[in-house]
Short mmCIF file of C-alpha atoms in Angstrom, two decimals:
data_model
loop_
_atom_site.label_atom_id
_atom_site.label_comp_id
_atom_site.label_asym_id
_atom_site.label_seq_id
_atom_site.Cartn_x
_atom_site.Cartn_y
_atom_site.Cartn_z
CA UNK A 12 1.80 -48.24 -15.34
CA UNK A 13 0.70 -51.51 -16.89
CA UNK A 14 -0.28 -52.81 -20.27
CA UNK A 15 -4.04 -52.47 -19.62
CA UNK A 16 -3.62 -48.69 -19.49
CA UNK A 17 -1.93 -48.94 -22.89
CA UNK A 18 -4.93 -50.82 -24.26
CA UNK A 19 -7.25 -48.23 -22.72
CA UNK A 20 -5.40 -45.44 -24.51
CA UNK A 21 -5.61 -47.39 -27.76
CA UNK A 22 -9.39 -47.76 -27.24
CA UNK A 23 -8.89 -51.52 -27.36
CA UNK A 24 -10.27 -52.60 -24.00
CA UNK A 25 -14.00 -52.75 -24.68
CA UNK A 26 -14.22 -56.52 -25.21
CA UNK A 27 -12.68 -59.14 -22.92
CA UNK A 28 -10.02 -61.11 -24.83
CA UNK A 29 -10.74 -64.74 -25.73
CA UNK A 30 -8.79 -67.66 -24.33
CA UNK A 31 -6.37 -67.84 -27.24
CA UNK A 32 -5.59 -64.14 -26.91
CA UNK A 33 -5.06 -64.53 -23.17
CA UNK A 34 -2.65 -67.40 -23.79
CA UNK A 35 -0.78 -65.43 -26.45
CA UNK A 36 -0.45 -62.45 -24.13
CA UNK A 37 0.92 -64.54 -21.27
CA UNK A 38 3.42 -66.29 -23.53
CA UNK A 39 4.25 -62.96 -25.16
CA UNK A 40 5.03 -61.36 -21.80
CA UNK A 41 7.36 -64.23 -20.97
CA UNK A 42 9.14 -63.93 -24.30
CA UNK A 43 9.54 -60.15 -24.09
CA UNK A 44 10.63 -60.43 -20.45
CA UNK A 45 13.31 -63.00 -21.28
CA UNK A 46 11.80 -65.98 -19.45
CA UNK A 47 11.92 -67.72 -22.83
CA UNK A 48 15.26 -66.89 -24.40
CA UNK A 49 15.85 -66.22 -28.08
CA UNK A 50 16.30 -69.45 -30.07
CA UNK A 51 14.99 -71.49 -27.12
CA UNK A 52 12.22 -74.06 -27.42
CA UNK A 53 9.05 -73.49 -25.43
CA UNK A 54 6.96 -76.30 -23.89
CA UNK A 55 4.92 -78.54 -26.16
CA UNK A 56 1.15 -78.26 -26.57
CA UNK A 57 0.38 -80.84 -23.89
CA UNK A 58 2.41 -79.09 -21.20
CA UNK A 59 1.08 -75.65 -22.13
CA UNK A 60 -2.45 -77.00 -22.16
CA UNK A 61 -2.00 -78.31 -18.63
CA UNK A 62 -0.34 -75.11 -17.43
CA UNK A 63 -3.07 -72.79 -18.70
CA UNK A 64 -5.99 -75.17 -18.19
CA UNK A 65 -7.20 -74.89 -21.77
CA UNK A 66 -7.49 -77.21 -24.75
CA UNK A 67 -4.68 -77.88 -27.19
CA UNK A 68 -6.64 -76.10 -29.91
CA UNK A 69 -6.61 -72.92 -27.79
CA UNK A 70 -2.85 -73.29 -27.34
CA UNK A 71 -2.38 -73.74 -31.10
CA UNK A 72 -4.43 -70.60 -31.79
CA UNK A 73 -2.48 -68.60 -29.21
CA UNK A 74 0.81 -69.77 -30.70
CA UNK A 75 -0.41 -68.78 -34.18
CA UNK A 76 -0.99 -65.25 -32.93
CA UNK A 77 2.61 -65.07 -31.72
CA UNK A 78 3.88 -66.52 -34.98
CA UNK A 79 2.06 -63.71 -36.80
CA UNK A 80 3.88 -61.17 -34.62
CA UNK A 81 7.27 -62.72 -35.38
CA UNK A 82 7.92 -63.98 -31.83
CA UNK A 83 7.63 -67.72 -32.45
CA UNK A 84 8.53 -70.16 -35.20
CA UNK A 85 6.84 -73.55 -35.46
CA UNK A 86 8.49 -76.41 -37.33
CA UNK A 87 7.03 -79.88 -37.54
CA UNK A 88 9.25 -82.33 -35.72
CA UNK A 89 11.39 -79.58 -34.20
CA UNK A 90 8.95 -77.87 -31.85
CA UNK A 91 8.13 -74.22 -31.25
CA UNK A 92 11.10 -71.90 -30.92
CA UNK A 93 11.46 -68.26 -29.90
CA UNK A 94 12.68 -66.15 -32.80
CA UNK A 95 15.47 -63.62 -32.50
CA UNK A 96 14.36 -60.16 -31.37
CA UNK A 97 15.26 -58.71 -34.78
CA UNK A 98 12.34 -60.69 -36.23
CA UNK A 99 9.74 -59.42 -33.75
CA UNK A 100 7.05 -56.99 -34.86
CA UNK A 101 8.20 -54.43 -32.30
CA UNK A 102 5.65 -51.81 -33.38
CA UNK A 103 2.76 -54.22 -32.92
CA UNK A 104 0.37 -52.94 -30.23
CA UNK A 105 0.56 -56.14 -28.19
CA UNK A 106 4.35 -56.33 -28.32
CA UNK A 107 4.61 -52.69 -27.24
CA UNK A 108 2.13 -53.35 -24.43
CA UNK A 109 3.98 -56.45 -23.21
CA UNK A 110 7.11 -54.39 -22.66
CA UNK A 111 5.14 -52.55 -19.95
CA UNK A 112 4.77 -55.76 -17.94
CA UNK A 113 8.48 -56.47 -17.64
CA UNK A 114 11.48 -54.69 -16.15
CA UNK A 115 12.39 -51.66 -18.27
CA UNK A 116 15.14 -52.26 -20.82
CA UNK A 117 17.32 -49.12 -21.06
CA UNK A 118 18.25 -49.66 -24.71
CA UNK A 119 14.61 -50.09 -25.73
CA UNK A 120 13.53 -46.99 -23.80
CA UNK A 121 16.20 -44.95 -25.56
CA UNK A 122 15.13 -46.30 -28.94
CA UNK A 123 11.50 -45.39 -28.24
CA UNK A 124 12.59 -41.85 -27.41
CA UNK A 125 14.67 -41.69 -30.60
CA UNK A 126 11.56 -42.54 -32.63
CA UNK A 127 9.61 -39.85 -30.80
CA UNK A 128 12.32 -37.32 -31.64
CA UNK A 129 12.06 -38.29 -35.28
CA UNK A 130 8.32 -37.80 -35.64
CA UNK A 131 6.80 -35.65 -32.91
CA UNK A 132 8.47 -32.30 -33.68
CA UNK A 133 7.26 -32.53 -37.29
CA UNK A 134 3.86 -33.68 -36.07
CA UNK A 135 3.63 -30.53 -33.94
CA UNK A 136 4.53 -28.41 -36.96
CA UNK A 137 1.92 -30.15 -39.13
CA UNK A 138 -0.68 -29.78 -36.38
CA UNK A 139 -0.05 -26.03 -36.42
CA UNK A 140 -0.47 -25.96 -40.20
CA UNK A 141 -3.17 -28.57 -40.79
CA UNK A 142 -5.10 -29.03 -37.56
CA UNK A 143 -8.74 -28.02 -37.47
CA UNK A 144 -10.04 -25.73 -34.75
CA UNK A 145 -11.77 -28.73 -33.16
CA UNK A 146 -8.51 -30.70 -33.13
CA UNK A 147 -6.61 -27.84 -31.54
CA UNK A 148 -9.33 -27.61 -28.89
CA UNK A 149 -8.74 -31.30 -28.14
CA UNK A 150 -5.02 -30.61 -27.60
CA UNK A 151 -5.88 -27.75 -25.25
CA UNK A 152 -8.36 -29.88 -23.30
CA UNK A 153 -5.65 -32.49 -22.73
CA UNK A 154 -3.30 -29.73 -21.53
CA UNK A 155 -5.89 -28.45 -19.06
CA UNK A 156 -6.51 -31.99 -17.83
CA UNK A 157 -2.76 -32.47 -17.38
CA UNK A 158 -2.53 -29.35 -15.24
CA UNK A 159 -5.54 -30.37 -13.15
CA UNK A 160 -4.34 -33.96 -12.65
CA UNK A 161 -0.68 -33.21 -11.91
CA UNK A 162 -0.94 -34.64 -8.37
CA UNK A 163 -1.77 -38.15 -9.57
CA UNK A 164 0.78 -40.10 -11.61
CA UNK A 165 -1.74 -42.26 -13.47
CA UNK A 166 -4.17 -39.43 -14.22
CA UNK A 167 -1.30 -37.23 -15.31
CA UNK A 168 0.22 -39.76 -17.68
CA UNK A 169 -3.18 -40.43 -19.27
CA UNK A 170 -3.62 -36.71 -19.87
CA UNK A 171 -0.04 -36.53 -21.16
CA UNK A 172 -0.67 -39.38 -23.59
CA UNK A 173 -3.92 -37.80 -24.77
CA UNK A 174 -2.04 -34.52 -25.38
CA UNK A 175 0.48 -36.20 -27.65
CA UNK A 176 -2.18 -38.33 -29.34
CA UNK A 177 -4.20 -35.20 -30.10
CA UNK A 178 -1.17 -33.59 -31.73
CA UNK A 179 -0.51 -36.65 -33.90
CA UNK A 180 -4.14 -36.68 -34.99
CA UNK A 181 -4.15 -32.93 -35.66
CA UNK A 182 -1.25 -33.43 -38.08
CA UNK A 183 -3.83 -35.21 -40.28
CA UNK A 184 -1.39 -37.78 -41.59
CA UNK A 185 -2.77 -41.32 -41.50
CA UNK A 186 0.64 -43.01 -41.41
CA UNK A 187 1.81 -40.80 -38.57
CA UNK A 188 -1.35 -41.49 -36.58
CA UNK A 189 -0.68 -45.22 -36.91
CA UNK A 190 2.50 -44.66 -34.85
CA UNK A 191 0.70 -43.42 -31.75
CA UNK A 192 1.33 -46.73 -29.99
CA UNK A 193 5.03 -45.84 -29.86
CA UNK A 194 4.13 -42.66 -27.98
CA UNK A 195 2.00 -44.50 -25.46
CA UNK A 196 4.62 -47.20 -24.89
CA UNK A 197 7.38 -44.62 -24.47
CA UNK A 198 5.35 -42.51 -22.03
CA UNK A 199 4.12 -45.39 -19.92
CA UNK A 200 7.53 -47.07 -19.84
CA UNK A 201 9.59 -44.02 -18.96
CA UNK A 202 7.23 -42.26 -16.56
CA UNK A 203 7.49 -45.03 -13.99
CA UNK A 204 11.19 -44.12 -13.83
CA UNK A 205 11.11 -40.34 -14.24
CA UNK A 206 7.94 -39.48 -12.29
CA UNK A 207 7.92 -41.81 -9.32
CA UNK A 208 7.04 -38.83 -7.10
CA UNK A 209 3.75 -37.14 -8.19
CA UNK A 210 5.31 -33.75 -7.42
CA UNK A 211 7.63 -34.27 -10.39
CA UNK A 212 4.69 -34.20 -12.82
CA UNK A 213 4.52 -30.41 -12.77
CA UNK A 214 8.05 -30.13 -14.17
CA UNK A 215 6.99 -30.93 -17.74
CA UNK A 216 3.78 -28.87 -17.80
CA UNK A 217 5.48 -25.62 -19.01
CA UNK A 218 7.08 -27.53 -21.91
CA UNK A 219 3.68 -28.85 -22.98
CA UNK A 220 2.12 -25.39 -22.63
CA UNK A 221 4.74 -23.86 -24.96
CA UNK A 222 4.02 -26.52 -27.58
CA UNK A 223 0.29 -25.85 -27.28
CA UNK A 224 0.70 -22.07 -27.54
CA UNK A 225 2.81 -22.39 -30.68
CA UNK A 226 0.28 -24.71 -32.32
CA UNK A 227 -2.62 -22.43 -31.39
CA UNK A 228 -0.89 -19.46 -33.04
CA UNK A 229 -0.26 -21.61 -36.14
CA UNK A 230 3.50 -21.09 -35.83
CA UNK A 231 4.82 -24.35 -37.29
CA UNK A 232 8.51 -23.57 -36.82
CA UNK A 233 8.04 -22.61 -33.19
CA UNK A 234 5.84 -25.65 -32.54
CA UNK A 235 8.57 -27.91 -33.90
CA UNK A 236 11.21 -26.14 -31.80
CA UNK A 237 9.14 -26.33 -28.62
CA UNK A 238 8.46 -30.03 -29.10
CA UNK A 239 12.19 -30.58 -29.58
CA UNK A 240 12.83 -28.75 -26.30
CA UNK A 241 10.24 -30.89 -24.54
CA UNK A 242 11.73 -34.14 -25.81
CA UNK A 243 15.26 -32.99 -24.95
CA UNK A 244 14.10 -32.40 -21.39
CA UNK A 245 12.43 -35.81 -21.41
CA UNK A 246 15.67 -37.37 -22.61
CA UNK A 247 17.71 -35.74 -19.86
CA UNK A 248 15.32 -36.90 -17.16
CA UNK A 249 15.22 -40.40 -18.62
CA UNK A 250 19.01 -40.64 -18.66
CA UNK A 251 19.19 -39.45 -15.06
CA UNK A 252 16.63 -42.08 -14.03
CA UNK A 253 18.42 -44.85 -15.92
CA UNK A 254 21.75 -43.84 -14.41
CA UNK A 255 20.21 -44.01 -10.94
CA UNK A 256 18.68 -47.39 -11.76
CA UNK A 257 22.05 -48.72 -12.89
CA UNK A 258 23.87 -47.19 -9.94
CA UNK A 259 26.11 -44.77 -11.85
CA UNK A 260 26.41 -41.01 -11.90
CA UNK A 261 24.13 -39.28 -14.35
CA UNK A 262 25.89 -37.52 -17.25
CA UNK A 263 25.80 -33.77 -17.33
CA UNK A 264 23.14 -32.43 -19.79
#
């Protein structure tokens, strides 16, 4: 799963990015991936211009984009320095996407799941209460697509992401909908660990179906409970995958 799939899910891939955006994305990936360490200076404009084969003005514009996201700090006479991670706009769509291009960071994956646990159960409850019939149909269509595409990892995760996006939108809360990038980043980051075998996709389908059924019957309490169950299962599978990645025994659920 790569960052372009994230942009596809965010409906942000229709126009090819300009040179400055391409430069900012490449530098951003290197910052997020740790090639450029926190508090370290990056190369000057001349060296970056030569490396990327673009003008210095393009480099300056790309750097400005990263400054706006809190990743870089530019000081006259001191150069351009990577800011500490605490200053990064971690919920920015690009920053979330760049995490998909680097080795998974266990702490960040756990934090993404924590945020999902905070908002998605309530979103499911609100979808049951506030969702229109058309919105509930969209959730069901994503569920059907998930069941049909369970043999392909990429098709499955797209359907999975659309399922959760449809629930957030059916909650009819603008601020909650603005958080959908967290869902996409969490799904795309964790599924490459938890669902490396396409046969494993079917494991989570019954959890999604129970969430859907509760929302369709307008049972807000049950919808919240079923989403909690789904995310608890996700958490257990993520911990098992991270334990395997780190070469230690997985904790008992």
